[in-house]
Coordinates of C-alpha atoms and ligand atoms in Angstrom, one line a residue:
Chain A
M18 CA 46.9 10.3 -0.7
K19 CA 46.7 7.6 1.9
A20 CA 49.8 8.8 3.7
A21 CA 47.8 11.1 6.0
P22 CA 46.6 8.5 8.5
Y23 CA 50.2 7.2 8.9
L24 CA 51.6 10.7 9.3
L25 CA 49.0 11.4 12.0
C26 CA 50.1 8.2 13.8
L27 CA 53.7 9.2 13.6
P28 CA 54.1 11.3 16.8
A29 CA 52.5 8.6 18.9
L30 CA 54.7 6.0 17.2
V31 CA 57.8 8.0 17.8
L32 CA 56.9 8.4 21.5
F33 CA 56.1 4.7 21.8
A34 CA 59.4 3.8 20.2
G35 CA 61.3 6.3 22.3
V36 CA 59.9 5.3 25.7
V37 CA 59.2 1.6 25.2
I38 CA 61.0 -0.1 22.3
V39 CA 64.4 1.6 22.7
P40 CA 64.8 1.1 26.4
L41 CA 63.5 -2.5 26.1
G42 CA 66.0 -3.2 23.3
M43 CA 68.8 -1.7 25.4
T44 CA 67.9 -3.8 28.4
V45 CA 68.0 -6.9 26.2
L46 CA 71.4 -5.9 25.0
L47 CA 72.5 -5.2 28.5
S48 CA 71.6 -8.7 29.7
F49 CA 74.3 -10.1 27.3
H50 CA 77.1 -7.8 28.7
D51 CA 79.7 -8.9 31.1
W52 CA 80.2 -7.5 34.6
G53 CA 82.9 -7.7 37.2
Q54 CA 83.3 -6.3 40.8
Y55 CA 86.2 -4.1 39.7
K56 CA 85.9 -3.8 35.9
G57 CA 82.2 -2.8 35.9
I58 CA 80.1 -3.3 32.8
E59 CA 81.9 -4.6 29.7
P60 CA 80.0 -4.2 26.4
V61 CA 80.7 -7.7 25.1
F62 CA 78.3 -10.5 24.0
I63 CA 78.3 -13.4 26.4
L64 CA 75.6 -15.8 27.7
K65 CA 77.0 -15.8 31.3
N66 CA 74.0 -14.0 32.9
W67 CA 71.4 -16.1 31.1
Q68 CA 73.2 -19.3 32.1
E69 CA 73.3 -18.1 35.7
V70 CA 69.6 -17.1 35.7
L71 CA 68.4 -20.3 34.0
G72 CA 70.8 -22.7 35.7
D73 CA 71.2 -21.6 39.3
S74 CA 68.8 -23.1 41.8
Y75 CA 68.7 -19.8 43.8
F76 CA 67.0 -18.1 40.7
H77 CA 64.8 -21.2 40.2
E78 CA 63.5 -20.8 43.8
M79 CA 63.1 -17.1 43.4
F80 CA 61.1 -17.4 40.2
A81 CA 59.0 -20.2 41.6
R82 CA 58.2 -18.0 44.6
T83 CA 57.3 -15.1 42.4
F84 CA 54.8 -17.1 40.4
R85 CA 53.5 -19.0 43.4
I86 CA 52.7 -15.6 45.1
A87 CA 51.1 -14.3 41.9
F88 CA 49.0 -17.5 41.6
F89 CA 47.6 -17.3 45.1
V90 CA 47.1 -13.6 44.8
T91 CA 45.0 -14.2 41.7
L92 CA 43.1 -17.0 43.3
L93 CA 42.3 -14.8 46.4
A94 CA 41.3 -11.8 44.2
A95 CA 39.0 -14.0 42.1
V96 CA 37.4 -15.8 45.1
F97 CA 36.7 -12.5 46.9
G98 CA 36.5 -10.0 43.9
A99 CA 34.0 -11.9 41.8
P100 CA 31.3 -12.1 44.5
E101 CA 32.1 -8.6 45.5
A102 CA 31.4 -7.4 42.0
Y103 CA 28.2 -9.4 41.9
I104 CA 26.9 -7.9 45.1
L105 CA 28.0 -4.4 44.0
N106 CA 26.1 -4.9 40.7
R107 CA 22.9 -5.8 42.6
M108 CA 23.0 -2.8 44.8
R109 CA 20.6 0.1 44.2
S110 CA 21.4 3.5 43.0
P111 CA 23.0 5.5 45.9
W112 CA 24.7 2.5 47.6
R113 CA 26.2 1.2 44.4
G114 CA 28.1 4.5 43.8
I115 CA 29.2 4.7 47.4
F116 CA 30.5 1.2 47.6
L117 CA 32.2 1.4 44.2
L118 CA 34.1 4.4 45.6
V119 CA 35.0 2.4 48.7
I120 CA 36.4 -0.4 46.5
L121 CA 38.2 1.8 44.0
G122 CA 39.2 4.4 46.6
P123 CA 42.4 2.5 47.6
L124 CA 43.6 2.9 44.0
L125 CA 43.9 6.6 44.8
I126 CA 46.3 5.9 47.7
S127 CA 49.9 5.1 47.1
V128 CA 50.8 1.4 47.1
V129 CA 53.5 2.1 49.6
A130 CA 51.1 3.7 52.1
R131 CA 48.7 0.8 51.8
T132 CA 51.4 -1.8 52.2
L133 CA 52.8 0.1 55.3
G134 CA 49.3 -0.1 56.7
W135 CA 49.4 -3.9 56.3
A136 CA 52.9 -4.0 57.8
L137 CA 51.5 -2.2 60.9
L138 CA 48.5 -4.7 61.1
F139 CA 50.8 -7.7 60.7
G140 CA 53.8 -6.3 62.7
G141 CA 55.4 -8.7 65.2
N142 CA 53.6 -11.0 67.6
S143 CA 51.5 -8.2 69.0
G144 CA 50.2 -7.1 65.6
L145 CA 46.5 -6.2 65.4
V146 CA 45.7 -9.1 63.0
N147 CA 47.2 -11.7 65.4
K148 CA 45.6 -10.1 68.4
A149 CA 42.2 -10.2 66.7
L150 CA 42.6 -13.8 65.6
M151 CA 43.7 -14.9 69.0
G152 CA 41.0 -12.8 70.6
M153 CA 38.4 -14.7 68.6
G154 CA 40.0 -18.0 69.6
L155 CA 40.8 -18.9 66.0
I156 CA 44.5 -19.4 66.7
S157 CA 46.4 -20.2 69.9
A158 CA 49.8 -18.8 68.9
P159 CA 50.6 -15.7 66.8
L160 CA 51.0 -16.5 63.0
P161 CA 54.0 -15.1 61.3
F162 CA 52.8 -12.7 58.6
M163 CA 55.8 -10.3 58.2
F164 CA 58.6 -11.6 56.0
T165 CA 56.4 -14.5 54.8
E166 CA 54.8 -15.4 51.5
T167 CA 51.4 -15.5 53.3
G168 CA 51.8 -11.9 54.3
I169 CA 52.8 -10.8 50.8
V170 CA 49.9 -12.7 49.3
I171 CA 47.3 -11.1 51.6
A172 CA 48.7 -7.6 51.2
L173 CA 49.0 -7.9 47.4
A174 CA 45.5 -9.4 47.0
H175 CA 44.1 -6.4 48.8
V176 CA 46.1 -4.0 46.7
L177 CA 45.1 -5.6 43.4
M178 CA 41.5 -6.6 44.3
P179 CA 40.0 -3.5 42.5
Y180 CA 41.2 -4.6 39.1
M181 CA 39.4 -7.9 39.5
V182 CA 36.2 -6.2 40.8
L183 CA 36.3 -3.8 37.8
A184 CA 36.8 -6.6 35.2
V185 CA 34.0 -8.8 36.6
W186 CA 31.7 -5.8 37.0
A187 CA 32.2 -4.9 33.4
S188 CA 31.1 -8.3 32.3
L189 CA 28.2 -8.3 34.7
Q190 CA 26.9 -5.1 33.1
R191 CA 26.7 -6.9 29.8
L192 CA 24.3 -9.5 31.3
D193 CA 20.7 -9.3 30.2
P194 CA 18.9 -7.8 33.2
Q195 CA 16.1 -10.4 32.8
I196 CA 18.4 -13.4 32.5
E197 CA 18.2 -14.4 36.1
N198 CA 14.5 -14.1 36.1
A199 CA 14.3 -16.2 33.0
A200 CA 16.2 -19.0 34.8
V201 CA 14.1 -18.6 38.0
A202 CA 10.8 -18.8 36.0
L203 CA 12.1 -22.1 34.6
G204 CA 12.4 -23.4 38.2
A205 CA 16.1 -22.7 39.0
G206 CA 17.0 -22.0 42.7
P207 CA 19.3 -19.1 43.6
F208 CA 22.4 -21.3 43.7
T209 CA 21.7 -22.9 40.4
V210 CA 21.1 -19.5 38.8
L211 CA 24.6 -18.4 40.0
R212 CA 26.4 -21.5 39.0
R213 CA 24.7 -22.3 35.7
I214 CA 23.7 -18.9 34.4
V215 CA 25.7 -16.1 35.9
L216 CA 29.1 -17.7 36.5
P217 CA 29.6 -19.0 32.9
Q218 CA 28.7 -15.6 31.5
V219 CA 31.2 -13.7 33.7
M220 CA 33.9 -16.2 33.3
P221 CA 35.6 -14.2 30.5
G222 CA 35.6 -11.2 32.9
I223 CA 37.1 -13.3 35.7
L224 CA 39.8 -14.5 33.3
S225 CA 40.7 -11.1 32.0
G226 CA 40.8 -9.8 35.6
A227 CA 43.0 -12.8 36.5
V228 CA 45.4 -11.9 33.7
I229 CA 45.7 -8.3 35.0
V230 CA 46.1 -9.3 38.6
F231 CA 48.6 -12.1 37.9
A232 CA 50.8 -9.8 35.8
L233 CA 50.7 -7.0 38.4
A234 CA 51.3 -9.4 41.2
A235 CA 54.2 -11.1 39.5
S236 CA 55.9 -7.8 38.7
A237 CA 54.9 -6.0 42.0
F238 CA 57.7 -4.3 43.8
A239 CA 56.7 -2.2 46.8
T240 CA 54.6 -4.8 48.6
P241 CA 57.1 -7.7 48.4
A242 CA 59.8 -5.3 49.3
I243 CA 58.1 -4.0 52.4
I244 CA 56.3 -7.2 53.6
G245 CA 58.9 -9.7 52.3
G246 CA 61.9 -7.8 53.7
R247 CA 65.5 -8.3 52.5
R248 CA 65.6 -12.1 52.5
L249 CA 62.3 -13.1 50.8
K250 CA 63.1 -12.0 47.3
V251 CA 60.9 -12.0 44.2
A252 CA 61.9 -11.3 40.7
S253 CA 61.4 -7.5 40.8
T254 CA 63.0 -7.0 44.2
L255 CA 65.9 -9.1 43.0
A256 CA 66.4 -7.2 39.8
F257 CA 66.2 -3.9 41.8
D258 CA 68.9 -5.2 44.2
E259 CA 71.2 -6.2 41.3
F260 CA 70.8 -2.8 39.7
L261 CA 71.1 -0.6 42.8
N262 CA 73.0 -2.6 45.5
T263 CA 75.3 -5.1 43.7
L264 CA 75.5 -2.8 40.7
N265 CA 75.5 -5.9 38.5
W266 CA 73.2 -4.4 35.9
P267 CA 73.6 -7.1 33.2
L268 CA 72.4 -9.8 35.7
G269 CA 69.5 -7.6 36.8
A270 CA 68.6 -7.1 33.2
A271 CA 68.5 -10.8 32.5
V272 CA 66.2 -11.3 35.6
A273 CA 63.9 -8.5 34.4
M274 CA 63.8 -9.9 30.8
L275 CA 63.0 -13.4 31.9
L276 CA 60.1 -12.1 34.1
L277 CA 58.8 -10.1 31.1
A278 CA 59.1 -13.1 28.7
A279 CA 57.3 -15.4 31.2
L280 CA 54.5 -12.9 31.7
V281 CA 54.0 -12.3 28.0
A282 CA 53.8 -16.0 27.4
I283 CA 51.3 -16.6 30.2
I284 CA 49.1 -13.6 29.1
W285 CA 49.2 -14.6 25.5
G286 CA 48.4 -18.3 26.3
T287 CA 45.4 -17.3 28.5
N288 CA 44.1 -14.9 25.8
R289 CA 44.3 -17.7 23.2
L290 CA 42.4 -20.0 25.5
V291 CA 39.7 -17.4 26.2
E292 CA 39.3 -16.5 22.6
R293 CA 39.0 -20.1 21.4
R294 CA 36.7 -21.1 24.2
Y295 CA 34.3 -18.2 23.9
A296 CA 34.5 -17.2 20.3
Q297 CA 31.2 -18.8 19.4
V298 CA 29.3 -17.8 22.4
F299 CA 30.3 -14.2 23.0
A300 CA 31.2 -13.1 19.5
Chain B
M17 CA -14.7 -18.7 38.6
A18 CA -12.0 -18.0 36.0
F19 CA -8.8 -20.0 35.6
L20 CA -6.6 -17.1 36.3
E21 CA -7.9 -14.3 38.4
L22 CA -6.5 -10.9 39.1
E23 CA -8.4 -9.1 41.9
K24 CA -7.9 -5.4 42.6
L25 CA -4.3 -5.8 41.8
T26 CA -2.3 -2.7 42.7
K27 CA 1.4 -1.8 42.6
S28 CA 2.7 1.5 43.8
F29 CA 6.2 2.9 43.3
G30 CA 6.4 5.6 45.9
S31 CA 3.2 7.7 45.5
H32 CA 2.8 6.6 41.8
N33 CA 0.4 3.7 41.1
A34 CA 1.9 1.8 38.2
V35 CA -1.0 -0.7 38.4
D36 CA -4.2 0.6 40.0
G37 CA -6.9 -1.9 41.1
L38 CA -6.8 -4.2 38.1
T39 CA -9.4 -6.9 38.1
L40 CA -9.4 -9.5 35.4
G41 CA -10.5 -13.1 34.9
V42 CA -8.8 -15.3 32.2
E43 CA -10.5 -18.5 31.1
K44 CA -8.6 -21.7 30.5
G45 CA -7.1 -21.8 27.0
E46 CA -8.0 -18.1 26.4
F47 CA -5.6 -15.6 24.7
V48 CA -5.8 -12.2 26.4
A49 CA -3.8 -9.1 25.4
L50 CA -2.9 -6.3 27.8
L51 CA -2.9 -3.3 25.5
G52 CA -1.9 0.2 26.3
P53 CA 0.7 3.0 25.7
S54 CA 4.2 2.7 27.1
G55 CA 4.3 3.1 30.9
C56 CA 0.7 2.2 31.5
G57 CA 1.7 -0.8 33.8
K58 CA 1.5 -3.8 31.4
T59 CA 4.9 -5.2 32.2
T60 CA 4.4 -4.6 35.9
T61 CA 1.2 -6.6 35.8
L62 CA 2.9 -9.4 34.0
Q63 CA 5.9 -9.4 36.5
M64 CA 3.4 -9.6 39.4
I65 CA 1.9 -12.7 37.8
A66 CA 5.3 -14.1 37.2
G67 CA 6.4 -13.3 40.8
F68 CA 9.2 -10.9 40.1
V69 CA 7.3 -7.9 41.4
E70 CA 5.4 -8.0 44.7
P71 CA 1.9 -6.4 44.5
T72 CA 1.2 -3.6 47.0
S73 CA -2.3 -5.0 47.4
G74 CA -4.7 -7.3 45.7
A75 CA -4.8 -11.0 44.9
I76 CA -3.8 -13.4 42.1
R77 CA -5.3 -16.9 41.9
L78 CA -4.5 -19.7 39.5
G79 CA -7.0 -22.6 39.4
G80 CA -8.4 -21.3 42.7
K81 CA -5.0 -21.4 44.4
D82 CA -3.3 -18.3 45.8
L83 CA -0.4 -17.6 43.4
L84 CA 1.2 -14.9 45.6
A85 CA 2.0 -17.5 48.3
M86 CA 4.1 -19.4 45.8
K87 CA 7.8 -18.6 44.9
P88 CA 8.4 -17.6 41.3
A89 CA 10.4 -20.8 40.7
K90 CA 7.4 -22.9 41.8
R91 CA 4.7 -21.2 39.7
G92 CA 5.3 -23.2 36.6
L93 CA 4.6 -20.3 34.2
G94 CA 6.2 -19.9 30.8
I95 CA 7.6 -16.5 30.1
V96 CA 8.9 -14.9 26.9
F97 CA 10.8 -11.7 27.7
Q98 CA 11.0 -8.7 25.4
S99 CA 14.8 -9.2 25.1
Y100 CA 14.3 -13.0 24.9
A101 CA 16.8 -13.4 27.8
L102 CA 18.2 -16.6 26.2
F103 CA 21.3 -18.1 27.9
P104 CA 24.1 -17.1 25.5
H105 CA 26.5 -19.8 26.7
M106 CA 24.1 -22.6 26.0
T107 CA 23.1 -24.2 22.7
V108 CA 19.5 -24.0 21.5
A109 CA 18.8 -27.5 22.8
E110 CA 20.3 -26.7 26.2
N111 CA 18.3 -23.5 26.4
V112 CA 15.1 -25.2 25.7
G113 CA 16.0 -28.2 27.9
F114 CA 16.9 -26.1 30.9
G115 CA 13.4 -26.0 32.4
L116 CA 12.9 -29.7 32.0
E117 CA 16.3 -30.3 33.7
M118 CA 15.2 -28.2 36.6
Q119 CA 12.0 -30.3 36.8
G120 CA 14.2 -33.4 37.0
V121 CA 13.0 -34.9 33.7
A122 CA 15.3 -37.7 32.6
A123 CA 17.7 -37.0 29.8
A124 CA 16.0 -39.3 27.2
E125 CA 12.6 -37.8 27.7
R126 CA 14.1 -34.3 27.8
R127 CA 15.7 -34.9 24.4
T128 CA 12.3 -36.0 22.9
R129 CA 10.4 -33.1 24.3
V130 CA 13.0 -30.5 23.3
G131 CA 12.9 -32.0 19.8
E132 CA 9.1 -31.9 19.6
T133 CA 8.9 -28.3 20.8
L134 CA 11.6 -27.1 18.4
E135 CA 9.7 -28.8 15.6
L136 CA 6.6 -27.0 16.7
V137 CA 8.3 -23.6 16.4
G138 CA 10.1 -24.6 13.1
L139 CA 13.6 -24.9 14.5
G140 CA 14.1 -28.7 14.4
A141 CA 17.4 -28.3 12.6
F142 CA 19.0 -25.8 14.9
T143 CA 19.6 -27.7 18.1
T144 CA 23.4 -27.2 18.3
R145 CA 23.5 -23.5 17.4
F146 CA 24.3 -20.8 20.0
P147 CA 21.8 -17.9 20.3
R148 CA 24.4 -15.4 18.9
Q149 CA 24.4 -17.4 15.7
M150 CA 20.7 -16.9 15.0
S151 CA 18.5 -14.2 13.6
G152 CA 16.2 -12.2 15.8
G153 CA 13.2 -14.1 14.6
Q154 CA 14.9 -17.4 15.3
Q155 CA 15.9 -16.3 18.8
Q156 CA 12.3 -15.3 19.4
R157 CA 11.2 -18.9 18.5
V158 CA 13.8 -20.4 20.8
A159 CA 12.5 -18.2 23.6
L160 CA 8.9 -19.4 22.8
A161 CA 10.0 -23.0 22.7
R162 CA 11.9 -22.6 26.0
A163 CA 8.7 -21.3 27.6
L164 CA 6.3 -23.9 26.1
V165 CA 8.4 -27.0 26.7
I166 CA 7.7 -27.1 30.4
R167 CA 3.9 -27.2 29.5
P168 CA 3.2 -24.1 31.5
Q169 CA -0.2 -23.4 33.1
V170 CA -0.1 -19.9 31.7
L171 CA 2.1 -18.4 29.0
L172 CA 3.2 -14.8 29.6
L173 CA 4.5 -12.8 26.6
D174 CA 6.0 -9.4 27.1
E175 CA 6.2 -7.5 23.8
P176 CA 7.5 -10.7 22.2
L177 CA 7.5 -9.4 18.6
S178 CA 8.6 -5.7 19.1
N179 CA 12.2 -6.4 18.3
L180 CA 11.4 -7.9 14.9
D181 CA 11.0 -5.9 11.7
A182 CA 7.5 -5.3 10.3
K183 CA 7.3 -8.1 7.8
L184 CA 8.7 -10.7 10.1
R185 CA 6.4 -9.5 12.8
E186 CA 3.3 -10.2 10.7
G187 CA 4.4 -13.7 9.9
M188 CA 5.2 -14.4 13.5
Q189 CA 1.8 -13.1 14.6
I190 CA 0.1 -15.7 12.5
E191 CA 2.5 -18.4 13.7
L192 CA 2.1 -17.5 17.3
R193 CA -1.7 -17.7 17.0
Q194 CA -1.4 -21.1 15.4
I195 CA 1.0 -22.4 18.0
Q196 CA -1.2 -21.2 20.8
R197 CA -4.2 -22.9 19.2
T198 CA -2.3 -26.1 18.8
V199 CA -1.1 -26.4 22.4
G200 CA -4.1 -24.6 23.9
T201 CA -2.1 -22.8 26.6
T202 CA -3.7 -20.0 28.4
T203 CA -1.8 -16.9 27.2
I204 CA -1.4 -13.3 28.3
L205 CA 0.3 -11.1 25.8
V206 CA 1.6 -7.6 26.6
T207 CA 1.8 -5.2 23.7
H208 CA 1.5 -1.5 22.8
D209 CA 0.6 -2.4 19.2
Q210 CA -3.2 -2.4 18.8
A211 CA -3.1 -4.2 15.5
E212 CA -1.1 -7.0 17.1
A213 CA -3.4 -7.3 20.1
M214 CA -6.5 -7.3 17.9
A215 CA -5.0 -9.9 15.5
L216 CA -4.0 -12.4 18.2
S217 CA -6.3 -12.3 21.1
D218 CA -9.7 -13.5 22.1
R219 CA -10.1 -10.5 24.4
I220 CA -8.2 -7.4 24.9
V221 CA -7.7 -5.3 28.1
V222 CA -7.1 -1.7 27.1
M223 CA -5.0 -0.1 29.9
N224 CA -4.4 3.5 30.7
Q225 CA -2.4 4.7 33.7
G226 CA -2.6 1.4 35.5
K227 CA -6.3 1.0 35.1
A228 CA -8.3 -1.2 32.7
E229 CA -10.5 1.1 30.5
Q230 CA -12.2 -1.7 28.7
I231 CA -12.1 -5.5 28.7
G232 CA -13.7 -7.3 25.8
P233 CA -13.4 -9.0 22.4
P234 CA -11.3 -6.8 20.0
H235 CA -14.2 -6.3 17.6
E236 CA -16.5 -5.1 20.3
A237 CA -13.9 -2.7 21.8
Y238 CA -13.3 -1.3 18.3
E239 CA -16.9 -0.9 17.4
R240 CA -18.2 0.2 20.8
P241 CA -15.3 1.8 22.7
A242 CA -16.2 2.5 26.3
T243 CA -14.1 5.7 26.5
P244 CA -12.6 8.2 24.1
F245 CA -9.2 6.9 25.1
V246 CA -10.1 3.4 23.9
A247 CA -11.6 4.7 20.7
N248 CA -8.4 6.7 20.0
F249 CA -6.0 3.9 21.0
L250 CA -7.6 1.2 18.9
G251 CA -7.7 3.2 15.7
K252 CA -8.1 6.5 13.9
T253 CA -11.3 8.4 14.9
N254 CA -13.1 11.5 13.8
L255 CA -15.1 13.6 16.2
V256 CA -17.8 15.2 14.0
N257 CA -20.5 17.3 15.7
G258 CA -20.0 15.4 19.0
A259 CA -20.2 11.9 17.4
T260 CA -17.2 9.6 16.9
V261 CA -16.9 8.1 13.5
R262 CA -14.3 5.6 12.2
P263 CA -12.6 6.9 9.0
E264 CA -13.3 3.7 7.0
R265 CA -17.1 4.2 7.7
I266 CA -17.2 7.5 5.8
S267 CA -17.9 7.4 2.1
F268 CA -17.9 9.9 -0.7
S269 CA -21.4 10.7 -1.8
T270 CA -23.5 13.2 -3.8
V271 CA -25.1 14.5 -0.6
G272 CA -24.0 14.9 3.0
L273 CA -21.3 17.0 4.8
A274 CA -19.7 19.2 2.2
G275 CA -15.9 19.6 2.1
T276 CA -12.7 20.0 0.1
V277 CA -10.0 17.4 -0.2
R278 CA -6.8 18.8 1.4
T279 CA -4.5 15.8 1.1
R280 CA -4.7 12.4 -0.5
I281 CA -2.2 9.6 0.3
F282 CA -2.1 6.3 -1.5
Q283 CA -1.3 3.4 0.8
G284 CA -1.6 0.4 -1.5
N285 CA -4.8 -1.3 -0.4
H286 CA -6.5 1.9 0.6
W287 CA -6.5 5.7 0.2
L288 CA -6.1 8.0 3.1
Y289 CA -7.9 11.4 2.8
Q290 CA -7.9 14.6 4.9
V291 CA -11.1 16.5 4.1
E292 CA -11.6 20.2 5.2
T293 CA -15.3 20.6 6.2
G294 CA -17.4 23.1 8.1
S295 CA -17.1 20.8 11.2
G296 CA -13.3 20.7 11.0
L297 CA -10.8 18.3 9.5
V298 CA -12.2 14.8 8.8
T299 CA -10.0 11.7 8.1
V300 CA -11.5 9.3 5.5
I301 CA -10.2 5.9 4.5
R302 CA -11.4 4.3 1.2
Q303 CA -10.6 0.9 -0.1
N304 CA -8.6 0.9 -3.3
T305 CA -10.9 -0.8 -5.8
G306 CA -9.1 0.5 -8.9
E307 CA -11.8 3.1 -9.6
A308 CA -11.0 6.8 -10.0
M309 CA -11.0 8.7 -6.7
P310 CA -11.4 12.4 -5.9
G311 CA -8.1 14.3 -6.1
E312 CA -6.6 17.0 -3.9
G313 CA -8.6 20.3 -4.2
D314 CA -11.8 18.5 -5.3
G315 CA -15.1 19.3 -3.7
V316 CA -16.8 16.3 -2.0
H317 CA -19.7 15.3 0.2
L318 CA -19.2 12.9 3.1
A319 CA -21.8 10.4 4.2
W320 CA -21.9 7.7 6.9
E321 CA -24.4 5.5 8.7
G322 CA -26.7 7.4 11.0
R323 CA -26.3 10.5 8.9
A324 CA -27.0 11.1 5.3
Ligands
ADP15 N1 11.1 -0.6 39.6 C1 10.4 0.5 39.4 N2 10.6 1.6 40.1 C2 9.9 2.7 39.9 N3 9.0 2.9 39.0 C3 8.7 1.8 38.2 C4 9.5 0.6 38.3 N4 9.0 -0.3 37.3 C5 8.1 0.4 36.6 N5 7.9 1.7 37.1 C6 7.0 2.7 36.6 O1 5.7 2.1 36.6 C7 5.0 2.5 35.4 C8 4.6 1.3 34.6 O2 5.7 0.6 34.0 P1 5.6 -0.6 33.1 O3 4.8 -1.7 33.8 O4 7.0 -1.0 32.7 O5 4.9 -0.1 31.8 P2 4.6 -0.7 30.4 O6 5.2 -2.1 30.4 O7 3.2 -0.6 30.2 O8 5.3 0.2 29.4 C9 6.0 3.4 34.6 O9 5.6 4.7 34.9 C10 7.3 3.1 35.2 O10 8.1 4.2 35.2
MG16 MG1 6.8 -2.9 29.1

């Protein structure tokens, strides 16, 4: 019988359905329910929440902010993470292990603890970062970091950097160890080797790292909540507020579902692009 | 003075000498093979010529000029790596044209020369393919074309055929030899395959633990090995009563060293025998001429030149 493989898959499928599909379906349903200050949640089918989320400029601004932050976090992570991975990959035996631990170590520490660290560094006009920048003469007046998008971007980029480093590092490991020598022997200088030989080959790694970082940045909660404070809302902190403060669960569900749908669309689109672009080359 | 000179070339990794005082002169247009077992320092030697490994001591001169003072990118050598190291994101034409682009050759001339070189290696019709879409043998030719198109002063080949299957390898050996004859580039081949080294090169350098045990034409090294290591590495040998004898030099006779055939293996163009004698086990190789040959268990007499 051919049923055995399916039967063996069954427990995992049941678990998957139980913890992912069912709650997700319930959230979708929830987003179509009505809610009132005094009547609470009413299990009816209306489009009010979706109309509000899609039509109100407050939500437009909030989603724009969410994806703007995610975009700059991804950019920052790529600009710093890719070279970091390259340098890491060129290190010799003991150092490579040590620095890999230094880079991945933060993953072992709670996001909240790491973000509070940044809050301390940024904090007020006498924060360490501002003191250092002014001390070096780079700025004359303190820059606002707390409760700004800049602050959120910097802290999130730090928190999510390891994912980019890991993705790029994985693609660097697949490089032929002699490929740079081959280019050098043909007369290429160090910069040409990086731009023409190494970068195109790790591009799929950078893109897959970017997808992970973007998704995590757009749905991040703790960092925007701590650095952004109560006024600078992003999608996840807003959904959280609707659920726990306003108690307008249906509206929160609509926000959460829209974020999910947008992320799925972006990730799927990027994957299609990567696959079509690199199918021939890296089959 | 030779075209390419290695003088007392030494490379140490810690206390271990990977290459140990290697001196070698290569004439212009010559095909020289560095032959030796794995780990004897062949690749390290090649990488020092290419400039990717810095010698601990010694000198390398090319056309009388100090090569070690030059950066690897400026040496103008053609290198074929064991893994080919083709650029996977570039087409065949882009791979081969890369070196010319680095030299600043104009696009039109580049196209002509890339086309010519690909014709030379028999890949004229494959310019727009990516390396992944080609067989091992074809990738090998692309790597060769990429190295040759820049008209290198010296062509360095590191085990270029070892990733090919046996049949393809033989075909490529003949082709490689013909291409080298056509373009006349001074060539150094690194290999652990003695048949390949002997088939391709004008001279072989038999290396052992970083040292050259013998340098000379393949035939001479085979016939008059300088050391027991060379004798063993270049082919099967018998040590009979203190003398070394090649198995194909021993014939079955009515007189001579008496023995009994222990095993007989048919290998197509020849028979391989193991004969038990009073002086130990002797290996004998006889051409297959279609005649009847002694079978296992038969009593035989062995004769060879210098001994009846
Ligand atoms: N980067 C290195 N560090 C330490 N030892 C090395 C290094 N490269 C080569 N060796 C050693 O040098 C010796 C010669 O290596 P190699 O030239 O690659 O040999 P071959 O190509 O003849 O097989 C080997 O014992 C090898 O382990
Ligand atoms: Mg080697």
